[in-house]
mmCIF file of C-alpha atoms in Angstrom:
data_model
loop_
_atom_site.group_PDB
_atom_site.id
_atom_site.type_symbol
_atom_site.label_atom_id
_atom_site.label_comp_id
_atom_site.label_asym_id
_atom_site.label_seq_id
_atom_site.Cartn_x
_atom_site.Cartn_y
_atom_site.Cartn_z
ATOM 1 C CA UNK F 1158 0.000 0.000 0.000
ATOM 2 C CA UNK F 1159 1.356 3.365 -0.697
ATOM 3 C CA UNK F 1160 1.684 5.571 2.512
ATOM 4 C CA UNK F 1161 -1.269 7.936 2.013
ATOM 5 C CA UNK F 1162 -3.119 4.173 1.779
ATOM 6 C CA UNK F 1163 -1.420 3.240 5.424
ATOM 7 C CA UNK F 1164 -2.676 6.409 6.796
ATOM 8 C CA UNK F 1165 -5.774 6.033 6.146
ATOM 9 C CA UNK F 1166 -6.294 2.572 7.371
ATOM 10 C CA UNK F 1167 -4.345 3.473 10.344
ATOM 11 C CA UNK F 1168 -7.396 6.481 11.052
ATOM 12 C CA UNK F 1169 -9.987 3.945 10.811
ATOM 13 C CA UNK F 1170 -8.404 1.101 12.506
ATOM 14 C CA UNK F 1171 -8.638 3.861 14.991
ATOM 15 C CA UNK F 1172 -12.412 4.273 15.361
ATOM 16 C CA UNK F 1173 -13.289 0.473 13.959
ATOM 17 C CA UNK F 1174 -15.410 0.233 17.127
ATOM 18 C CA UNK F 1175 -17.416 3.429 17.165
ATOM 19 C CA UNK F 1176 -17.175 3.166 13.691
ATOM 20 C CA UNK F 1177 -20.859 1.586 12.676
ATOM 21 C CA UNK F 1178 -22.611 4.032 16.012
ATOM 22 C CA UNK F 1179 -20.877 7.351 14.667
ATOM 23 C CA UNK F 1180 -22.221 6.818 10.909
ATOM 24 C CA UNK F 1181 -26.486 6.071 12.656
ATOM 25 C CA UNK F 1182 -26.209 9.258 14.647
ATOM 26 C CA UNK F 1183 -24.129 11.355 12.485
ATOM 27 C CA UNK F 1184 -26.221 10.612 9.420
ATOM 28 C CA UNK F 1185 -29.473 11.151 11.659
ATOM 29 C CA UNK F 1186 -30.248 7.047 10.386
ATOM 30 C CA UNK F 1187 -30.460 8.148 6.933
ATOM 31 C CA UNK F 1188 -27.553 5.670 6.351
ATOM 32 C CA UNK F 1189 -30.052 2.789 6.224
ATOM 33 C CA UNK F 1190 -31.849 4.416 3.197
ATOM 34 C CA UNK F 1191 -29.015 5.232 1.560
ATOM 35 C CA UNK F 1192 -27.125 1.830 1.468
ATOM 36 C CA UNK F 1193 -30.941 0.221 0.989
ATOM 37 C CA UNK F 1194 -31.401 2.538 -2.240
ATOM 38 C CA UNK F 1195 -27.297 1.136 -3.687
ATOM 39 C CA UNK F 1196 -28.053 -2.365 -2.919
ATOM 40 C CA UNK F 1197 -31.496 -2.269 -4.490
ATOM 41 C CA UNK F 1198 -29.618 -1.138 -7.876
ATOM 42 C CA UNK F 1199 -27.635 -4.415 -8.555
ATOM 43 C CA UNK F 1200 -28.371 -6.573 -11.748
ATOM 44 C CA UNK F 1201 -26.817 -9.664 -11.312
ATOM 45 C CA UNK F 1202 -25.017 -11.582 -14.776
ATOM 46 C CA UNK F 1203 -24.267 -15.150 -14.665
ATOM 47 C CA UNK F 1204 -21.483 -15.020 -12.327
ATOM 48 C CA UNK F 1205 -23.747 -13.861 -9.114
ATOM 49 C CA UNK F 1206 -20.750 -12.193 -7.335
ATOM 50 C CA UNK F 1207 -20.188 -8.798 -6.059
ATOM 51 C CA UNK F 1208 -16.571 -6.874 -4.847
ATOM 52 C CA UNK F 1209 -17.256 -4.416 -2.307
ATOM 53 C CA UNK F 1210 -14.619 -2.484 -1.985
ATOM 54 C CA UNK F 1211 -13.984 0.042 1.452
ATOM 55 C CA UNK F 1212 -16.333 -2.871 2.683
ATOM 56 C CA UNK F 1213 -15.549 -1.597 5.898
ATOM 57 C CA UNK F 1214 -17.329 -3.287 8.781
ATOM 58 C CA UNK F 1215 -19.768 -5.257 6.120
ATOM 59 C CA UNK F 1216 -22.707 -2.876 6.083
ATOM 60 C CA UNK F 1217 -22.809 -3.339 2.483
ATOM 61 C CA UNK F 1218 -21.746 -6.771 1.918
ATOM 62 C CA UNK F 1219 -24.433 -7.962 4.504
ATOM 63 C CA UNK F 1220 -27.013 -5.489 3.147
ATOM 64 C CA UNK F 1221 -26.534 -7.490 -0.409
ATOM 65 C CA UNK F 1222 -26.344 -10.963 0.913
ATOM 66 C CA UNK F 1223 -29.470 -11.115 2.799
ATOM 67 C CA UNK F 1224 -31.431 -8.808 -0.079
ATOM 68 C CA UNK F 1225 -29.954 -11.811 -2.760
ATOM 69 C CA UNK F 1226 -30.139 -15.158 -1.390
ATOM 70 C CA UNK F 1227 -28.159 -16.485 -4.061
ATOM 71 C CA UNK F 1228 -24.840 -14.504 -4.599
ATOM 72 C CA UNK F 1229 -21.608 -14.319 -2.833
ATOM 73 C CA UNK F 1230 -19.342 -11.100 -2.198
ATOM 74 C CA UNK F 1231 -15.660 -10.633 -1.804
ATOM 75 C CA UNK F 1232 -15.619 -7.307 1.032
ATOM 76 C CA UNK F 1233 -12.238 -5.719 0.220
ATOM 77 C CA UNK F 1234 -10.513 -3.319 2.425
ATOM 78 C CA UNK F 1235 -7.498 -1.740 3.816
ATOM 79 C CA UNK F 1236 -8.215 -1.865 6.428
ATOM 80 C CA UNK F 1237 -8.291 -5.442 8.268
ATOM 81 C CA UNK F 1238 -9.567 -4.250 11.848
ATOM 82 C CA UNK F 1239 -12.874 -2.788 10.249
ATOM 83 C CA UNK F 1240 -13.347 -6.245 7.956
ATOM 84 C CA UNK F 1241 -12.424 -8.362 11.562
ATOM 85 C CA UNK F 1242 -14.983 -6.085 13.522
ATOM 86 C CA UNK F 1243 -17.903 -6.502 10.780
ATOM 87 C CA UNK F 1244 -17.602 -10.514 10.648
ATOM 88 C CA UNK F 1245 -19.274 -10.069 14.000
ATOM 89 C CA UNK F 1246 -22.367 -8.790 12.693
ATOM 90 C CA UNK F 1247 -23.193 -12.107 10.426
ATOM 91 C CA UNK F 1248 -26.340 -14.359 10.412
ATOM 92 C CA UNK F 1249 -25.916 -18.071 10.789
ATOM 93 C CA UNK F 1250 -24.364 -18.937 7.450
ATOM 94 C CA UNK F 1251 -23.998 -15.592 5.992
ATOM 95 C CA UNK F 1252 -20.074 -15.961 7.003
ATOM 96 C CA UNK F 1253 -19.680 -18.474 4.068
ATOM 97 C CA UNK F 1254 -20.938 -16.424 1.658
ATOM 98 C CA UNK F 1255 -18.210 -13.698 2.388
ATOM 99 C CA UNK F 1256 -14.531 -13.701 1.661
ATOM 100 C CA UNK F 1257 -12.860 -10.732 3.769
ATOM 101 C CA UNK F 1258 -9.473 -9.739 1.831
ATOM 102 C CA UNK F 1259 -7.045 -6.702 2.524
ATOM 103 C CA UNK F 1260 -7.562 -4.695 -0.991
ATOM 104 C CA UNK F 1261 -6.077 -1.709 -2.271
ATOM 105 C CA UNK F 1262 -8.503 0.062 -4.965
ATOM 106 C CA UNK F 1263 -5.615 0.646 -6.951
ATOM 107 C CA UNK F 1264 -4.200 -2.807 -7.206
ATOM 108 C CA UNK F 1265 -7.402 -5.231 -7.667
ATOM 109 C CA UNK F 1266 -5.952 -8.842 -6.574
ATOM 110 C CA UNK F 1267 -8.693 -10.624 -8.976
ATOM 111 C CA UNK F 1268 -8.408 -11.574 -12.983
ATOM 112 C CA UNK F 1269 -9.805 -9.323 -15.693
ATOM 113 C CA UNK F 1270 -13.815 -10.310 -15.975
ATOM 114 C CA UNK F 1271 -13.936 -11.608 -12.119
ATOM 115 C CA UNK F 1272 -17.260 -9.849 -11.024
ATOM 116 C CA UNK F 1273 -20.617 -9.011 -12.116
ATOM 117 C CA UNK F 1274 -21.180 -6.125 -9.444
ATOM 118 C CA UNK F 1275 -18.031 -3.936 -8.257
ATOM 119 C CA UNK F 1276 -19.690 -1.760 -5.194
ATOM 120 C CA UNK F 1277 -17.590 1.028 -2.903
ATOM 121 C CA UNK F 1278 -19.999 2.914 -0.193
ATOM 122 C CA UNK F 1279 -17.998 6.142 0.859
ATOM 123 C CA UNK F 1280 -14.468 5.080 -0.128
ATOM 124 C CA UNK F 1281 -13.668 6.217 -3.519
ATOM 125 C CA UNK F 1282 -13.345 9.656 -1.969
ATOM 126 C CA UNK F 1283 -10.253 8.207 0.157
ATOM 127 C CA UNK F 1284 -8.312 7.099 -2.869
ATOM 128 C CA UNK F 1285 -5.444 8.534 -3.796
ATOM 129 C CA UNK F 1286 -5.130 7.973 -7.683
ATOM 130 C CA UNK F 1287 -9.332 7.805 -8.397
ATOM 131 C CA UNK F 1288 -8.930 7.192 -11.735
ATOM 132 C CA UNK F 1289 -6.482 3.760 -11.214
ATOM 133 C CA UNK F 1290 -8.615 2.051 -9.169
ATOM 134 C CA UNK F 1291 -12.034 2.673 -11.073
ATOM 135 C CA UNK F 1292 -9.510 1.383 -13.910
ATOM 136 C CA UNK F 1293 -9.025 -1.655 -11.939
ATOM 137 C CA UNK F 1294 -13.087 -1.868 -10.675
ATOM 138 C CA UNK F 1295 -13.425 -1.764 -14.932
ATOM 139 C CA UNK F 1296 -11.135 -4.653 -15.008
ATOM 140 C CA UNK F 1297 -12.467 -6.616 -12.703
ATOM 141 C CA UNK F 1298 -15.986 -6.590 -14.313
ATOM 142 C CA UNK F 1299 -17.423 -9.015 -16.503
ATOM 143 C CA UNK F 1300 -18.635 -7.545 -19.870
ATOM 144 C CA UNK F 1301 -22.043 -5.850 -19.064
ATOM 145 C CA UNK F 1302 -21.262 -5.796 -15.298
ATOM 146 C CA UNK F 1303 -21.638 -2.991 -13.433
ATOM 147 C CA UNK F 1304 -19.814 -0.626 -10.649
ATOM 148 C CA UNK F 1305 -22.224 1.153 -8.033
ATOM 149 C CA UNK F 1306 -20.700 4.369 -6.144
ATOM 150 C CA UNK F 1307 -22.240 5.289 -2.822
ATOM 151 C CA UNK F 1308 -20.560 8.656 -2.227
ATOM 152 C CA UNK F 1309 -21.062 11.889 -0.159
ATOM 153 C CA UNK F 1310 -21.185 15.192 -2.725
ATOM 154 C CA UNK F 1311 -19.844 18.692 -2.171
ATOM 155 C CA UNK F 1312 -23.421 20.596 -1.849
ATOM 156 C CA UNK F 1313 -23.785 23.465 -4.885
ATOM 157 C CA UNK F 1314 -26.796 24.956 -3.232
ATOM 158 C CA UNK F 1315 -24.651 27.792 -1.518
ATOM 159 C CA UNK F 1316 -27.751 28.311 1.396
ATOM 160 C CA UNK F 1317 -27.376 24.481 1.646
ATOM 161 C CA UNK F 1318 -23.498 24.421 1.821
ATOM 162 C CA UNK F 1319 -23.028 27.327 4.664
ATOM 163 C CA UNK F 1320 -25.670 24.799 7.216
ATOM 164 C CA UNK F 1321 -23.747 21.471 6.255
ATOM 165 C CA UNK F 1322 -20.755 22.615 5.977
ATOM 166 C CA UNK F 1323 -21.013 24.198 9.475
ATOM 167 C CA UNK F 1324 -22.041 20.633 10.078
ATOM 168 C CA UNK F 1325 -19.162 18.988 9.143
ATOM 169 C CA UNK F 1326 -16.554 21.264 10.266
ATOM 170 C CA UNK F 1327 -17.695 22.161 14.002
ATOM 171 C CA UNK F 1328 -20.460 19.876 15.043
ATOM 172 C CA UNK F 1329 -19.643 16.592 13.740
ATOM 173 C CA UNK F 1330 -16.051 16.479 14.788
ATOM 174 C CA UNK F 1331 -17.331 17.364 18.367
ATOM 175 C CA UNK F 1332 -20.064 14.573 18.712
ATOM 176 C CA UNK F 1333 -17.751 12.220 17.303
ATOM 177 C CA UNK F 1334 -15.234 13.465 20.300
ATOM 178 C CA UNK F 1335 -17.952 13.300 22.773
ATOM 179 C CA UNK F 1336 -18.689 9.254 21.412
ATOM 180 C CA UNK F 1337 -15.083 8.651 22.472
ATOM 181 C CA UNK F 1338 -14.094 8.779 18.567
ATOM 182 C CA UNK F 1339 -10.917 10.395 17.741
ATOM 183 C CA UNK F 1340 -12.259 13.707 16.157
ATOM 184 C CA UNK F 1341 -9.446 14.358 13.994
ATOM 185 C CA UNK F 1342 -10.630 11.054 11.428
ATOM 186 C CA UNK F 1343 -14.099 13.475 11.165
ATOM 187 C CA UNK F 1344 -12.218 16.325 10.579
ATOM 188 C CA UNK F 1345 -10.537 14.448 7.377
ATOM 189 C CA UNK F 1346 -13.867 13.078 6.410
ATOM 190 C CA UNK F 1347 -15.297 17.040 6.509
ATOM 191 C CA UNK F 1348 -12.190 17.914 4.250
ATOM 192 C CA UNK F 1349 -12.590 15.208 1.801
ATOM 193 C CA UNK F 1350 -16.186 15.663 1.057
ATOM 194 C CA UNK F 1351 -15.587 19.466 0.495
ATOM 195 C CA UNK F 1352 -12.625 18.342 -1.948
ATOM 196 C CA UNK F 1353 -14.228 15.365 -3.729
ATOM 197 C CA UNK F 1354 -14.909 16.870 -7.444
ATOM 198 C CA UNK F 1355 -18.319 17.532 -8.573
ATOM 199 C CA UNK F 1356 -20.768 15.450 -10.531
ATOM 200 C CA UNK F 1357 -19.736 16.095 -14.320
ATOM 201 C CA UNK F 1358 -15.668 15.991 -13.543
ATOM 202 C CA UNK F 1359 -16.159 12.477 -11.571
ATOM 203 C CA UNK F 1360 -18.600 11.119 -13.993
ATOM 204 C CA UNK F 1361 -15.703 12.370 -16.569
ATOM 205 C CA UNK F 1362 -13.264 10.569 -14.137
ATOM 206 C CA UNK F 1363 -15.158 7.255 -14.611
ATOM 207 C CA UNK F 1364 -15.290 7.335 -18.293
ATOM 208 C CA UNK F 1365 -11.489 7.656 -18.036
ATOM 209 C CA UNK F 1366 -11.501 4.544 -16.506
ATOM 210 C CA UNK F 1367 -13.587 2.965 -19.607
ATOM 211 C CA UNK F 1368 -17.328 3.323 -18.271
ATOM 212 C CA UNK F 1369 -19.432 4.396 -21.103
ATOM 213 C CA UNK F 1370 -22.728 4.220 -19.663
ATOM 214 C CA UNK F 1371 -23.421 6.345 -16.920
ATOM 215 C CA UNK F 1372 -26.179 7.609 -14.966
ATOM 216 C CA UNK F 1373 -26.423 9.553 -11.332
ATOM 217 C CA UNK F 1374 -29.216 10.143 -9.055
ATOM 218 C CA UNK F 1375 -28.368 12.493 -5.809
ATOM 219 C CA UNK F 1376 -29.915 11.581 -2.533
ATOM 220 C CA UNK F 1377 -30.710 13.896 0.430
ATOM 221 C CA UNK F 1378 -30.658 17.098 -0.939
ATOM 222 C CA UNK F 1379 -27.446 16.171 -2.706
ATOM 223 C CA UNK F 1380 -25.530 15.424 -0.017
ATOM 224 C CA UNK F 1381 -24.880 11.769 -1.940
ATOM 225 C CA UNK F 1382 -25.313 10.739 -5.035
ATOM 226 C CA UNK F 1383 -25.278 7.520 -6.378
ATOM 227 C CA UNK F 1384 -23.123 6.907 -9.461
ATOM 228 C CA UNK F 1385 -23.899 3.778 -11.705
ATOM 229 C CA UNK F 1386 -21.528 2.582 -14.149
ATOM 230 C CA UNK F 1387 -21.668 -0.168 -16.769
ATOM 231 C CA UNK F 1388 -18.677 -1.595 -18.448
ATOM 232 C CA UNK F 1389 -19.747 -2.309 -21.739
ATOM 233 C CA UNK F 1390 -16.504 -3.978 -23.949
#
């Protein structure tokens, strides 16, 4: 991993367990919806797999196993403690359907045409060469599979931007302080969302990487969007 890719999975190694309680009451529970409305997206090809990459502490891997009975997911990460912490939160035989890996984004372990679904929930964002690793998600994908981005948005509305961005700077850092978090991982995540690009230049970013069909739908008063790509060749 390259050293800004240590850093960060030293950060959240450091909050792994307030990790899953700081995103419910930070988000206000809107979370739920958000990962419910990705998940609900996937078409499945013949393969019935699914990379999640950031997997985190499973959220989205175990959202997608127990909406489809029938597929299995890979939940890539780099950071192990999170992927440790979230095998805790599996059903009966939901384990087996999982394969927990360490992942970089920009070095895919996995053969061209691997997956039919490539997912990342709020991770892309934490990359440091974007384009590589949706590259590598475009590798990985079987012909006519798709990659589904879960991401928070820098808010154009400028009445909008002044509240949450007063949000993210001052109060969130403070709650996650008060949690027993380490504020200083919210204070990144405040300074990555304002710095993450806006929707045309990473929708450009992704046909860089060889998606062709793309589509976005913003969430929340933008605060997310969702970004669907499909790799067609």
């Amino acid at each position: 991993m390259s050293e800004h890719s240590k850093k960060v999975s030293k950060m959240f190694s450091d909050i792994t367990k307030k990790y899953d309680l700081l995103n419910h009451v930070l988000s206000l529970g809107i979370d739920y919806w958000w990962r419910h409305i990705l998940v609900n997206g996937f078409i499945f090809g013949s393969k019935k797999n699914v990379l999640d990459m950031a997997a985190g502490t499973l959220d989205v891997t175990l959202k997608t196993l127990r909406t489809y009975k029938d597929v299995q997911v890979v939940a890539g990460d780099i950071c192990l403690d999170m992927l440790e912490y979230g095998k805790n939160k599996t059903r009966g035989s939901e384990i087996d359907r999982i394969c927990c890996e360490e992942i970089d984004a920009m070095a895919i372990p996995y053969d061209d045409k691997s997956f039919d679904i490539v997912s990342i929930a709020f991770g892309i964002r934490n990359v440091e060469d974007r384009v590589k690793a949706l590259s590598e998600m475009h590798r990985v994908l079987n012909v006519g599979g798709q990659l589904h981005i879960l991401e928070f948005a820098p808010v154009q509305n400028k009445y909008l931007q002044k509240v949450y961005y007063w949000y993210l700077e001052t109060v969130m850092p403070k709650i996650a302080g008060f949690l027993g978090a380490k504020s200083d991982a919210y204070e990144y995540l405040s300074s990555s969302i304002k710095n993450f690009p806006k929707t045309e230049d990473f929708m450009e970013e992704m046909k860089k990487a060889g998606f062709e069909f793309i589509k976005y739908k913003k969430l929340t008063f933008g605060i997310v969007s969702i970004y669907i790509g499909i790799k067609s060749k």
